[in-house]
XYZ file of C-alpha atoms in Angstrom:
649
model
C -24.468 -11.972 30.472
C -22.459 -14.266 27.533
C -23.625 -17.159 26.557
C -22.374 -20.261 28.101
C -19.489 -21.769 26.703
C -20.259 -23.466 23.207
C -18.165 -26.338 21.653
C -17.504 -26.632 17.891
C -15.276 -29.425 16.925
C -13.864 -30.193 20.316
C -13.069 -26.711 21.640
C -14.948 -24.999 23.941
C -14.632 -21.534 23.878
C -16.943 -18.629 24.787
C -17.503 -14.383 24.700
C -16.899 -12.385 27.408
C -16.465 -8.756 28.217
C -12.988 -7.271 27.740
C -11.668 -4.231 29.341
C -10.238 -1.971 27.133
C -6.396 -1.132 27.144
C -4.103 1.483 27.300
C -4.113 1.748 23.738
C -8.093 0.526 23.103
C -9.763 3.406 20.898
C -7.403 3.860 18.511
C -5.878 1.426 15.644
C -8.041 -2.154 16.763
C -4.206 -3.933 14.681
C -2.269 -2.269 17.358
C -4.514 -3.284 20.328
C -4.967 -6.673 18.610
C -0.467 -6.930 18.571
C -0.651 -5.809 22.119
C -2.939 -8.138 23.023
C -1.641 -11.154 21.680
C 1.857 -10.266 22.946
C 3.450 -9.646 19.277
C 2.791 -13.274 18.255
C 1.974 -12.842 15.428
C 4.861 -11.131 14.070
C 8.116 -13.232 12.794
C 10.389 -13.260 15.699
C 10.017 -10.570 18.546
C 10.561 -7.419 17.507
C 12.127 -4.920 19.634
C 11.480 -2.181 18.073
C 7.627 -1.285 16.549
C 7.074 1.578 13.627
C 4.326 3.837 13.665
C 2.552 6.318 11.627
C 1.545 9.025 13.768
C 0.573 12.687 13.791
C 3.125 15.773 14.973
C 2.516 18.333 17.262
C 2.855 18.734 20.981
C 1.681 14.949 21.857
C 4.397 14.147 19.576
C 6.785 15.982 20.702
C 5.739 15.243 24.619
C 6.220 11.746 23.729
C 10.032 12.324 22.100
C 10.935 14.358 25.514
C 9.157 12.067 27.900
C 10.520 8.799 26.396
C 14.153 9.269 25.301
C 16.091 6.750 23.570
C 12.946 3.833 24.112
C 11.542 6.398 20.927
C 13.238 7.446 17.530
C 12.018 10.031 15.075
C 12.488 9.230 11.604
C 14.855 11.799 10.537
C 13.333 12.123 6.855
C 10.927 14.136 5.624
C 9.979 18.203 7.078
C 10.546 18.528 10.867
C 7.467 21.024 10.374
C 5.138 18.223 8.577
C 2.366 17.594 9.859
C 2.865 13.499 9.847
C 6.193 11.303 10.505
C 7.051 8.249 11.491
C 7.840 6.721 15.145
C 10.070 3.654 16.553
C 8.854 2.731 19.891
C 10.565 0.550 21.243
C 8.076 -2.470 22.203
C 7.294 -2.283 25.705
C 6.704 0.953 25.436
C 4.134 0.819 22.431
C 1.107 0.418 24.646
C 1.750 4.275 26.488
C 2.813 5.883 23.310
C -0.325 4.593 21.476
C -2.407 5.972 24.488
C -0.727 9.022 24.273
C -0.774 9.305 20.531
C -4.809 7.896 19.369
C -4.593 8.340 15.997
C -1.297 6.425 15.109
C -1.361 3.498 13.095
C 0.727 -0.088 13.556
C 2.949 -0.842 10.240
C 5.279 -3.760 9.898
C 8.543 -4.406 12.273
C 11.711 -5.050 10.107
C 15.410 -5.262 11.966
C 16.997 -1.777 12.518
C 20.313 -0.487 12.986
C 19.869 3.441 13.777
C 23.379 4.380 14.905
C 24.761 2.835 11.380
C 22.037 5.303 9.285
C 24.270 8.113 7.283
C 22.710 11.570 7.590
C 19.924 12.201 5.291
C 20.694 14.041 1.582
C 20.827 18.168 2.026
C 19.068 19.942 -0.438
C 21.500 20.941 -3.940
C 22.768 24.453 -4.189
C 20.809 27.276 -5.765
C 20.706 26.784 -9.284
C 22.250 23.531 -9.074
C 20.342 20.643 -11.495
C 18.663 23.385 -13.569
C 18.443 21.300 -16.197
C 16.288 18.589 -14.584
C 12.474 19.380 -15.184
C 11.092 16.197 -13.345
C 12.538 13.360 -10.884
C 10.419 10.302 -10.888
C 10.028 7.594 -7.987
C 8.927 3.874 -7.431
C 7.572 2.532 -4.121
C 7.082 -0.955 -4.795
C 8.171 -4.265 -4.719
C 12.149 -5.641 -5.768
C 13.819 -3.612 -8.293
C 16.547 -4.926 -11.065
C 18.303 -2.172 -10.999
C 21.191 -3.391 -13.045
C 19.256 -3.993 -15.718
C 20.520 -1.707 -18.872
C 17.296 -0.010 -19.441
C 17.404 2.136 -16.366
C 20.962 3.447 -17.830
C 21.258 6.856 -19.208
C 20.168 7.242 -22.747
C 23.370 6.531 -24.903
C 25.888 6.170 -22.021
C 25.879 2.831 -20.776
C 27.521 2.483 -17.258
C 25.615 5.810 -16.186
C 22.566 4.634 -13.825
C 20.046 7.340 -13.665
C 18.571 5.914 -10.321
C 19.658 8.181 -7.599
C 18.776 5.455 -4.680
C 17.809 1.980 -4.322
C 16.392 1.438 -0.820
C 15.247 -1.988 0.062
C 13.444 -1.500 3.101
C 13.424 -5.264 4.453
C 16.987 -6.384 4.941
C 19.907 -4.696 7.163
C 23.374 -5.011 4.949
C 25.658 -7.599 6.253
C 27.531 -6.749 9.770
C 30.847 -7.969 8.482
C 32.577 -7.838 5.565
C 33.242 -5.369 2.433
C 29.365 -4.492 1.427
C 28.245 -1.852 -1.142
C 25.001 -1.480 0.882
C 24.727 1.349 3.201
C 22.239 1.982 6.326
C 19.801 4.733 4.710
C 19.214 7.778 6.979
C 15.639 6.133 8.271
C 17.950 3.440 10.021
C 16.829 0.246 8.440
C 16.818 -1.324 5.430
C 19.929 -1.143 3.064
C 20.794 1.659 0.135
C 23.154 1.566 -2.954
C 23.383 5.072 -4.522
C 23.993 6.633 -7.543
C 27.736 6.239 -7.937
C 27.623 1.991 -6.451
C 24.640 1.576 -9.311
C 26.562 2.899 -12.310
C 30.192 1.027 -10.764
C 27.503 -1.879 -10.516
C 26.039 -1.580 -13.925
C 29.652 -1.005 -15.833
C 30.635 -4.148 -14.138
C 27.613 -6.424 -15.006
C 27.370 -4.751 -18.787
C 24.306 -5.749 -19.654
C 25.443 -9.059 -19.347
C 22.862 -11.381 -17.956
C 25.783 -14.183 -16.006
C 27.198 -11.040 -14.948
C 23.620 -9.571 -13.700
C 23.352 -12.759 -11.795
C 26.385 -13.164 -10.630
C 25.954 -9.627 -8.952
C 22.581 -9.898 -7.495
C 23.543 -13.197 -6.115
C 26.581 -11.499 -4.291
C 24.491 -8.451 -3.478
C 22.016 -10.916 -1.648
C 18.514 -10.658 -3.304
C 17.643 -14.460 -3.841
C 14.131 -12.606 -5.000
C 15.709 -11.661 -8.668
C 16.656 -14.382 -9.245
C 13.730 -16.752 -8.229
C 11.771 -14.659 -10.973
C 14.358 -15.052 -13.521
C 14.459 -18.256 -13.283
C 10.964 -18.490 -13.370
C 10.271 -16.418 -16.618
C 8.233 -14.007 -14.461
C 8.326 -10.512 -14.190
C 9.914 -8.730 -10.928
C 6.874 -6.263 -10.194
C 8.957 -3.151 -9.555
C 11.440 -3.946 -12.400
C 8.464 -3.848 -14.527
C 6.774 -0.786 -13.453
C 9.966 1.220 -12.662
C 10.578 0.369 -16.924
C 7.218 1.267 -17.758
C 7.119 4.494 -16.090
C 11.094 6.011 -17.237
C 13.197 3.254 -18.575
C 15.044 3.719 -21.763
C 12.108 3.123 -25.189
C 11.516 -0.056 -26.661
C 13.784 -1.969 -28.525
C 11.465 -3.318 -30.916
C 7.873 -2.269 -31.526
C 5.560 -4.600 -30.566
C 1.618 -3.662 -29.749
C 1.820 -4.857 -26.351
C 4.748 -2.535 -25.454
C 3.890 -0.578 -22.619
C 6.498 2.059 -22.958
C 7.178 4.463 -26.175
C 9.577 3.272 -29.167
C 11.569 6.945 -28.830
C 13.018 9.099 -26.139
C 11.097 10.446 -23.796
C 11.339 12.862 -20.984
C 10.704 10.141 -18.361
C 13.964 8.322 -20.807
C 15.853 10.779 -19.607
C 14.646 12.064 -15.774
C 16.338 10.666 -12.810
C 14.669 7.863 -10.718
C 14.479 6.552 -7.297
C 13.600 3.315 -6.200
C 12.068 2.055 -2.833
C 11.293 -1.447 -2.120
C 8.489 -2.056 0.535
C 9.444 -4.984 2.893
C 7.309 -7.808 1.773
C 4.711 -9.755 3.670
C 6.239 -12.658 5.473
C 4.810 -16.276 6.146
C 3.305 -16.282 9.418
C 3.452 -12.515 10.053
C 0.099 -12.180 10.668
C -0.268 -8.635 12.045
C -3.158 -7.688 9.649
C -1.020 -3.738 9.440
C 0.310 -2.566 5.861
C 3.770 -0.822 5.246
C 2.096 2.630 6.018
C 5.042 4.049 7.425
C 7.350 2.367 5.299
C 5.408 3.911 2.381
C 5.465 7.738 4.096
C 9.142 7.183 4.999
C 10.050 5.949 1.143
C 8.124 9.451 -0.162
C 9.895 11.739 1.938
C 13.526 9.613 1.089
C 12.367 10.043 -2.773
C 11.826 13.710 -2.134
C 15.115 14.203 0.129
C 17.213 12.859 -2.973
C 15.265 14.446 -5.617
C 16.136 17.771 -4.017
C 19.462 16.964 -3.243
C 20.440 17.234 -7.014
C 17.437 19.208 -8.677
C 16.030 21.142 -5.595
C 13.629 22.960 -8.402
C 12.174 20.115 -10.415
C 8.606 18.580 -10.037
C 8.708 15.107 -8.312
C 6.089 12.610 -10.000
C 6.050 8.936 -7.602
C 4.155 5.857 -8.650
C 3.201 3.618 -5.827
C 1.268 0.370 -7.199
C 1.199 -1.175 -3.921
C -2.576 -1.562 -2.326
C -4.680 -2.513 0.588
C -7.954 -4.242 0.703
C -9.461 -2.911 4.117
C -9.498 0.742 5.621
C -11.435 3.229 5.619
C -12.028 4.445 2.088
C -12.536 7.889 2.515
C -9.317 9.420 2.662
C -8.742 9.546 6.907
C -6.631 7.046 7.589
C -3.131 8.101 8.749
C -0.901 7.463 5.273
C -3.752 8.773 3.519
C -3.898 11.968 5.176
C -0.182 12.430 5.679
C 0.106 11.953 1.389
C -2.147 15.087 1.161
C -0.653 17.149 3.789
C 2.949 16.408 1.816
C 1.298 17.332 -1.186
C 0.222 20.282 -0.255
C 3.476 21.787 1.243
C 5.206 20.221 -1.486
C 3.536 21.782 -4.717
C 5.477 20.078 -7.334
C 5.007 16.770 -5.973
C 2.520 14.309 -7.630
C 1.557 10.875 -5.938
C 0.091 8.815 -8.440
C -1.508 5.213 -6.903
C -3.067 1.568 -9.074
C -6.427 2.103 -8.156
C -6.890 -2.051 -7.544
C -7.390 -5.518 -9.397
C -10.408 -6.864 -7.261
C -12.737 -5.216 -9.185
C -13.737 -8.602 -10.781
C -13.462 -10.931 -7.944
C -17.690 -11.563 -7.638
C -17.045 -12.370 -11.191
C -14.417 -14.774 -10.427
C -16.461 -16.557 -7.479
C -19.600 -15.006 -6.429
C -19.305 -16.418 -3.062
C -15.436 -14.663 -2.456
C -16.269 -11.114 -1.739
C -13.806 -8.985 -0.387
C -16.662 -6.612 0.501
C -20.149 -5.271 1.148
C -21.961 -2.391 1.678
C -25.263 -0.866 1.805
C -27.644 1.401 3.788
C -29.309 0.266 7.532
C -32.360 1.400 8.104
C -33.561 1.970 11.455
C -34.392 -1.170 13.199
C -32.916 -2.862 10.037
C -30.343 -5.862 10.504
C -28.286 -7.459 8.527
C -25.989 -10.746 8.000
C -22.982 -11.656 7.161
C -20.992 -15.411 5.821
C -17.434 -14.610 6.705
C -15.620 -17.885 5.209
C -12.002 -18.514 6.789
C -10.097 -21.227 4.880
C -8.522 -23.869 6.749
C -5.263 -23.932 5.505
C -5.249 -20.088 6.286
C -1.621 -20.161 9.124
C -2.914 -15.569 9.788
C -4.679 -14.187 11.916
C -7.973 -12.899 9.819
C -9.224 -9.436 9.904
C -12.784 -8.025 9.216
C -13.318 -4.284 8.972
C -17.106 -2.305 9.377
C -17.167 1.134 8.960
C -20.472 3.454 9.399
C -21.776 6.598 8.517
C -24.450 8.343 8.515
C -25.543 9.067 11.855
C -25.293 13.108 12.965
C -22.996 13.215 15.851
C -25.793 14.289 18.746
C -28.042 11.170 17.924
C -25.771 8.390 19.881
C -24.004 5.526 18.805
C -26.676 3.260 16.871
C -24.606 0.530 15.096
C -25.246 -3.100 17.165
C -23.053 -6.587 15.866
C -23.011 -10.195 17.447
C -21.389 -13.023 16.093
C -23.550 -16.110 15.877
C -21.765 -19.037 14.675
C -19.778 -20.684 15.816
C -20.027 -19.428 18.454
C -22.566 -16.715 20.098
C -22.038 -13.192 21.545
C -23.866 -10.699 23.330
C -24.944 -8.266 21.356
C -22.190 -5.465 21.260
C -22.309 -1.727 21.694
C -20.363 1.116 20.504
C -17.353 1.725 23.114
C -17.430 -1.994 24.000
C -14.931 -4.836 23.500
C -15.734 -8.692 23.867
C -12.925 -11.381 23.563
C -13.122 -15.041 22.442
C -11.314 -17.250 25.103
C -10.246 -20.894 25.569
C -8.568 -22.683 28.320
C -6.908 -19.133 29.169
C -6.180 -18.810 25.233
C -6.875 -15.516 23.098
C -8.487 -16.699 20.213
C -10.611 -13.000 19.241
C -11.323 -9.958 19.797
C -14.645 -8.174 19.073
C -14.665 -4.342 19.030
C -17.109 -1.466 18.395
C -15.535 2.432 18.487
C -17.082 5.516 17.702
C -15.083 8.055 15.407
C -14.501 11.813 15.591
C -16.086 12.896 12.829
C -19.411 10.816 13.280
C -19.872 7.350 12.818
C -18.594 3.965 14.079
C -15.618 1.213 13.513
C -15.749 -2.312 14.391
C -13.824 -5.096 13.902
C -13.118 -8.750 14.626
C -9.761 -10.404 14.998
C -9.522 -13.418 14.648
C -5.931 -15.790 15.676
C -5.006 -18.261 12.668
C -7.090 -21.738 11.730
C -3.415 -23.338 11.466
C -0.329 -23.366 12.381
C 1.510 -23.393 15.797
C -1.277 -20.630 16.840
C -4.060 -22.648 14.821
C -7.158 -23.308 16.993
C -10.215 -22.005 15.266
C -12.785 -23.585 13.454
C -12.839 -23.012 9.593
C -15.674 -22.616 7.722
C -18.734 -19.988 7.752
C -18.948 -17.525 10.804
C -22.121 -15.435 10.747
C -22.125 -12.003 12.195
C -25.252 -10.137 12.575
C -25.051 -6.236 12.567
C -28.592 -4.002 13.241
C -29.572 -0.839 13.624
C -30.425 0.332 16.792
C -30.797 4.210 16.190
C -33.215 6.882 14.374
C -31.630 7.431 11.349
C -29.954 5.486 8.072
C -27.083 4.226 8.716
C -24.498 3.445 5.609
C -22.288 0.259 6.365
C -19.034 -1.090 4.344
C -18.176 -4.509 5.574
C -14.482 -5.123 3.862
C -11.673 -8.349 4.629
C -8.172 -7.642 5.393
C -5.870 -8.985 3.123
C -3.245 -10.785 4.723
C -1.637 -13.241 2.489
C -1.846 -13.563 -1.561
C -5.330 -14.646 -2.453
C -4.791 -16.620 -6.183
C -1.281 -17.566 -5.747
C -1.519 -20.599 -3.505
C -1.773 -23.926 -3.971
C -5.037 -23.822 -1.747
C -7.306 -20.767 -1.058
C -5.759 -19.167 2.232
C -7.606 -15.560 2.115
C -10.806 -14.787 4.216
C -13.163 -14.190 1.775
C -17.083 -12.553 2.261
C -19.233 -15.749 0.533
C -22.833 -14.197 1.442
C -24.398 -10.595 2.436
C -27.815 -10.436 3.780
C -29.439 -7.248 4.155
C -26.178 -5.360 2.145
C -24.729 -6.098 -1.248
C -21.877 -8.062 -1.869
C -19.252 -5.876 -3.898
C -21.607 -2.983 -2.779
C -18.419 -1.700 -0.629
C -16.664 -0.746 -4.567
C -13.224 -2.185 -4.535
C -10.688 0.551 -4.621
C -7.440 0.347 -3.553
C -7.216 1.162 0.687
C -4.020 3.114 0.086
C -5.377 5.417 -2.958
C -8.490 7.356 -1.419
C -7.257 10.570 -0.632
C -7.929 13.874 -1.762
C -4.585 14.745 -3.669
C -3.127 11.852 -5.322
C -4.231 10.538 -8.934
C -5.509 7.079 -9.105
C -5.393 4.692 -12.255
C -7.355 2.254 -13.505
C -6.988 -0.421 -16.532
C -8.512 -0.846 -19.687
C -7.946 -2.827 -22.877
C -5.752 -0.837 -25.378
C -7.554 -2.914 -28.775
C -11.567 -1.725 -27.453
C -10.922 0.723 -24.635
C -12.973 -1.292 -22.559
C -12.200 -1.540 -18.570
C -10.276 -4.313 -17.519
C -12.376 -7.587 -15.924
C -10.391 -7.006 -12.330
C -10.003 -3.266 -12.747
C -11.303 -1.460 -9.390
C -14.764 0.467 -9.281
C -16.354 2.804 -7.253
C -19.357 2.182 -4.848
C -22.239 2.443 -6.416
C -23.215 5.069 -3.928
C -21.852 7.763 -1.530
C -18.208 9.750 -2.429
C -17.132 8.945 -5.664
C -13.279 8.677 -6.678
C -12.109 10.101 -9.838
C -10.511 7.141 -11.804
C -7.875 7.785 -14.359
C -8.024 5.073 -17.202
C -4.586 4.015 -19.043
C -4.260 0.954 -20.765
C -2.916 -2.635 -19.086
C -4.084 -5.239 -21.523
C -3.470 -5.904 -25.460
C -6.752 -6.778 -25.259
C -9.179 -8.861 -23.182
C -7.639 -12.319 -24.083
C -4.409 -10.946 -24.281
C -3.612 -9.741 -20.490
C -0.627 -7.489 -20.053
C 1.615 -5.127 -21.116
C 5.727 -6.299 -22.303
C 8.375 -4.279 -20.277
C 11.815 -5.201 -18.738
C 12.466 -8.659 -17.295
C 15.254 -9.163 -14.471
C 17.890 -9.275 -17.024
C 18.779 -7.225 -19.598
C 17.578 -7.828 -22.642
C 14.349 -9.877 -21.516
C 10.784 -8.977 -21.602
C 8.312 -10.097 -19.728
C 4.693 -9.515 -19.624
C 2.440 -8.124 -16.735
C -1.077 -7.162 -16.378
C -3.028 -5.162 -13.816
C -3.974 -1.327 -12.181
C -0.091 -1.758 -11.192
C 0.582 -1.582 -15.160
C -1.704 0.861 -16.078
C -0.573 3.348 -13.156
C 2.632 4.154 -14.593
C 1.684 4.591 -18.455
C -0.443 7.365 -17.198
C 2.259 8.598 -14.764
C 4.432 8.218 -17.857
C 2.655 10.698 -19.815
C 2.176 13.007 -17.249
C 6.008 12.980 -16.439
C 6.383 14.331 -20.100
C 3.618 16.871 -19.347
C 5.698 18.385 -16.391
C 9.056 18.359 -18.233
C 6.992 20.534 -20.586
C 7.148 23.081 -17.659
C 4.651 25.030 -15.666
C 2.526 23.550 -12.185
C -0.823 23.335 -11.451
C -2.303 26.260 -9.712
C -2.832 24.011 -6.415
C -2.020 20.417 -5.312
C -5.957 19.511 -6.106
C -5.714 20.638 -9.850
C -3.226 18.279 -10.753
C -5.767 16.143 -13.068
C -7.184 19.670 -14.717
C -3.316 20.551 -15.240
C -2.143 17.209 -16.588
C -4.944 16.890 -19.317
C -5.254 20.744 -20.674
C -3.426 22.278 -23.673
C -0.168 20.450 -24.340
C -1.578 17.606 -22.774
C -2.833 15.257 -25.987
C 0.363 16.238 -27.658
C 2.512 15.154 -24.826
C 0.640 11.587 -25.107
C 0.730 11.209 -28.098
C 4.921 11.382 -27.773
C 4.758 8.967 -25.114
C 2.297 6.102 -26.736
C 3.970 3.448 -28.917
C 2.295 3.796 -31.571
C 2.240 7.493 -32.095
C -1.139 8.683 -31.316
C -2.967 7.401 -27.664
C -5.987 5.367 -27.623
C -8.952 7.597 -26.594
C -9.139 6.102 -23.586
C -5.319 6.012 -22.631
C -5.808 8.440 -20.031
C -8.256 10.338 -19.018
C -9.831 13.879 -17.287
C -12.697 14.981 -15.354
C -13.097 17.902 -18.180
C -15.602 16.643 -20.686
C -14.018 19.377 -23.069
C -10.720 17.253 -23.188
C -9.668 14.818 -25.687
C -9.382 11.915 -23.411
C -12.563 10.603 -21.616
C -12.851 9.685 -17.851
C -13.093 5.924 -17.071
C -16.268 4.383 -15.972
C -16.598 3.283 -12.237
C-alpha cells in the first residue's frame, strides 16, 4: 500500500501505483512527454522526431501509418538506424511498436518544401580531394574569411551550412533553402561564396548580412567579445593558418591539409527556456552525419570523411547502447573512411569545483547492501529534472534484484523492477518513478520530476533522498548520473540538479565522460595544458572501475592559469579565446585530417587510433602544431611504442 498522503510546504501529494503505457519499457523521456501531454516542450508540437532502429518493425510502422509518419530521407535506406517523424498522436503506438527508439527534440518542419537530397559525384569526379571534414555543433560564422579558400577570397570551402532550429522565412526572397531532412534551413556552397564576396571580410558588412540572414545569435556574441562555439571549433579544426603566431594559437601558422579540405557545417537546434523534455538532439545529430556524408560524396565520392562533434550529454548509459551511440558505429562500419571524432567532457572537475554538486555516482551493491542518495533541485530551476540509475552485474537467470524508494519529501513504496509509481496532487502529475529491466542483463530506473518554478512549478526544492538496495544474490554495479537540462555555470543563480551527497557509492565514482562519446568506433578527446602536458582541471575521466574508454589527449589550455586556445571570432579578423574538451577535440581531429590526406585507411573502422598514430603520424603533427614540433602529449595512442603517450583517466 503507499503511504498516506504527506504535506511539505503546503502541498499534499502522495505515491501511488501507475500502470504502464503503451510506450512504458522503452525510453522513460518519451513515456515521461506522453505522460505529461507534451508540456514540457515550447509550444505543441505536431510533429515528434525519433531515433529508431530499421528493419521490418520499421518498415511495418511506415506501411501501417502513412503520411501520420516520415522517414528521413538521408543517410543508407539499408542502414541499420534512421530517423522517424511521428506525428504526435500517434507517438504513443509507434513507440510501442518500435521499444528501442529514443525521444529527441521537436523543431517546426516543412517536409514538402525539403529539395531532394545530394546524389553521389561521378566516377572519378573530386579526385583530387583526399579528406572532407564536418562540424556538428553549435552557430557557425560562416562568412567569416578564414573558412575561404586558401588565396582566393570569395571561394567558401563549406559545402553546407544547415541550421537545424529555424524554418527559412515563408515569404519573401530568402537565400535559405529547406534541406532534404525537411526542417531547418541550408545555404550551400555557391550562396556562401556570393555571401562571402559580398561581406569581404568586412566586419559592418558581416553584420549587416547575418542580421538580414536572421541569426540574432552572431551577433549577441560579437557584441559580447565572446566566442561563437562552432565558429571556433569549425577554425580550429580546417580554417585558413594563423595570422600571427602567438603560443595560444590553436591552429598551425602554415597551410595545412585541413587549410585546404572542404567543410560542412551543421548547427544542432539549441536548448530552449522552458523546454524541459530532458531528450538530447540524438536524431538531429544522426541526421547532420548522414547530411555531412551525402555532400561529401556528392563532390569527392572517394575521399575519407573526418566529423568533429563537441556537443555532449551528461546522463545515458555509458557503455555504448544507447540508440545514437550504436547507430555512429553501425555508420562507421559500412562507411570505412568515415571517422567520428567526439570532446570527451568538461565535468571532470566539478567535485573540485563544489564537492556537494555531483553530476554522478557509482559504485558496487552488495547483496543486501543499500545505499543513499541527496538529489538537490534548485529552486529557481523552471525544467523538469531528470535522474538516471543504471545496473549491472546481475547474470540474466538470477531475477531482477535492484530495489529504490524515495524518502523525502515525500515517501514511496519500495519499487520493483517492471514497476512504475507516480507522484500526484489534486489530480496533478508532479513524478514519475520507474524501474525496467534491460536485454542484455541489468536494470534502468529513473525519476522525473515536473519543474520547482514556473507556470508548471509545484515541487519542493531542496534535498530529496532516494534509497536504492540490493535485494538479490550477487554484486550489483550502480551509476547514479543527473540529466542536464539547462546550462549549469552560466546563470545568474544555480538552476541544474546537482548530486550533493552519496551514501553507500562514491560521488564522481560514475567517471564523467561525455553521454554522446561511448561507443566503440569513434575517437574521443580530452584536454591538457600545452606549457606542462598536464590534464586539464574539468577534463573528463574514466570510472575508476569497470570498461575503460580510450582517451585521446590534445591540448586546450596555454597553461593552467591561462585557459584556452585563440581561434576565429564572429568577424573576420577577430580572435577570441575558448577553453575546454570542445577545443581540444578538433586539434587532434586536425592532425589526423592531415594524416588521411597523407593517403591510405585503417584496416577496419576499430583501428582508426592504431592508424592515425603509426609511421607518418609524428611527422604529420608536427606540420600541423604552431610551433613546429607537438608537445608530447598533443595527441596521443594506445601503442606504448608511439611517440605520443595516452592521456591519463
Amino acid at each position: 500500500m503507499p503511504p498516506p498522503q504527506a504535506s511539505t510546504g503546503g502541498l499534499r501529494a502522495a505515491w501511488e501505483a501507475a500502470c504502464p503505457g503503451p510506450s512504458a519499457g522503452g525510453d522513460p523521456y518519451l513515456d515521461w512527454a506522453l505522460a505529461t501531454q507534451w508540456q514540457g516542450f515550447v509550444g505543441a508540437p505536431r510533429w515528434i522526431p525519433l531515433i529508431a532502429p530499421r528493419g521490418p518493425a520499421w518498415q511495418r510502422v511506415l506501411t501501417r501509418e502513412g503520411e501520420r509518419v516520415r522517414a528521413c530521407p538521408l543517410g543508407p535506406g539499408d542502414g541499420k538506424w534512421g530517423v522517424l517523424w511521428v506525428q504526435a498522436e500517434r507517438v504513443a503506438e509507434v513507440g510501442a511498436a518500435l521499444p528501442r527508439c529514443e525521444l529527441s527534440q521537436p523543431v517546426p518542419v516543412r517536409f514538402e518544401k525539403a529539395r531532394p537530397p545530394s546524389r553521389p559525384g561521378r566516377s572519378g569526379q573530386g579526385r583530387h580531394i583526399p579528406v572532407v571534414l564536418g562540424s556538428i555543433d553549435r552557430g557557425g560564422a560562416f562568412l567569416n574569411q578564414v573558412f575561404c579558400a586558401p588565396g582566393q577570397s570569395g571561394r567558401c570551402r563549406i559545402l553546407s551550412f544547415w541550421d537545424q532550429e529555424t524554418l527559412p522565412p515563408k515569404s519573401g526572397r530568402s537565400p535559405w533553402k529547406v534541406p532534404p531532412a525537411g526542417y531547418g534551413r541550408e545555404l550551400d556552397q555557391a550562396t556562401l561564396s556570393r555571401l562571402q564576396r559580398r561581406s569581404a571580410g568586412d566586419p559592418r558588412q558581416e553584420a549587416a548580412l547575418y542580421r538580414a540572414l536572421d541569426l540574432p545569435d552572431l551577433l549577441a556574441a560579437a557584441a559580447r567579445e565572446q566566442a561563437d562555439h562552432a565558429t571556433h571549433v569549425l577554425d580550429t579544426l580546417a580554417g585558413l593558418p594563423a595570422l600571427r603566431r602567438n603560443p595560444a594559437n590553436a591552429k598551425p601558422s602554415v597551410i595545412d591539409a585541413a587549410a585546404v579540405a572542404p567543410m560542412v557545417l551543421v548547427s544542432v537546434p539549441s536548448s530552449q527556456a522552458g523546454q524541459t523534455t530532458g531528450a538530447a538532439g540524438v536524431a538531429h545529430i544522426l541526421a547532420a552525419l548522414q547530411h555531412i556524408l551525402a555532400e561529401a560524396q556528392a563532390v569527392a565520392p572517394q575521399a575519407a570523411v573526418l566529423v568533429n562533434i563537441s556537443l555532449g550529454a551528461l546522463a545515458g548509459p555509458q557503455d555504448g547502447s544507447s540508440a545514437l551511440e550504436q547507430a555512429i558505429d553501425a555508420l562507421m562500419r559500412r562507411q570505412p573512411r568515415l571517422l567520428v571524432v567526439f570532446a570527451a567532457g568538461n565535468h571532470g572537475g566539478d567535485l573540485l569545483n563544489d564537492p556537494s554538486s555531483g553530476t554522478n555516482a557509482g559504485g558496487a551493491l552488495a547483496p543486501g547492501a543499500r545505499a543513499r542518495l541527496s538529489w538537490r533541485l534548485q529552486p529557481q530551476d523552471p525544467t523538469d529534472s531528470f535522474l538516471e540509475i543504471w545496473c549491472a552485474g546481475q547474470p540474466k537467470k538470477a531475477g531482477a534484484a535492484l530495489e529504490m524508494r524515495v524518502l523525502e519529501p515525500f515517501a514511496s513504496p519500495w519499487l520493483k523492477t517492471g514497476a512504475m509509481q507516480d507522484l500526484r496532487a489534486d489530480g496533478r502529475l508532479l513524478g514519475r518513478m520507474q524501474l525496467q529491466s534491460r536485454p542484455g542483463g541489468g536494470c534502468r530506473a529513473q525519476l522525473s520530476l515536473a519543474p520547482i518554478a514556473g507556470p508548471r512549478g509545484g515541487l519542493p526544492a531542496g534535498r530529496w533522498l532516494l534509497e536504492l538496495r540490493n535485494a538479490g544474490t550477487h554484486e550489483l554495479a550502480v551509476e547514479v548520473r543527473v540529466q542536464g537540462d539547462v546550462p549549469r555555470w552560466t546563470d545568474p543563480a544555480p538552476v541544474q540538479s546537482v548530486l550533493a551527497d552519496a551514501q553507500g557509492l562514491l560521488l564522481g565514482g560514475a567517471g564523467s565522460m561525455n553521454g554522446l562519446a561511448t561507443g566503440r568506433l569513434p575517437l574521443r578527446v580530452s584536454a591538457a595544458h600545452a606549457d606542462d602536458q598536464r590534464d586539464a582541471i574539468y577534463t573528463a575521466r574514466n570510472k575508476p572501475a569497470g570498461r575503460r574508454h580510450t582517451l585521446v589527449r590534445a591540448v586546450a589550455d596555454e597553461a593552467p592559469l591561462t585557459d584556452g586556445l585563440l581561434a576565429a571570432g564572429v568577424f573576420s579578423g577577430s580572435q577570441v579565446c575558448m577553453s575546454g574538451t570542445s577545443v581540444a577535440a578538433p586539434v587532434a581531429a586536425r592532425l589526423w585530417a592531415d594524416r588521411l590526406a597523407a593517403g591510405g585507411l585503417p584496416a577496419s573502422p576499430a583501428s582508426w587510433l592504431v592508424f592515425l598514430t603509426g609511421q607518418g603520424a609524428h611527422t604529420a603533427a608536427a606540420r600541423a602544431w604552431p610551433h613546429g614540433t607537438p608537445p608530447a602529449d598533443a595527441v596521443a595512442s594506445k601503442r606504448s611504442a608511439a611517440p605520443l603517450r595516452p592521456a591519463r583517466g
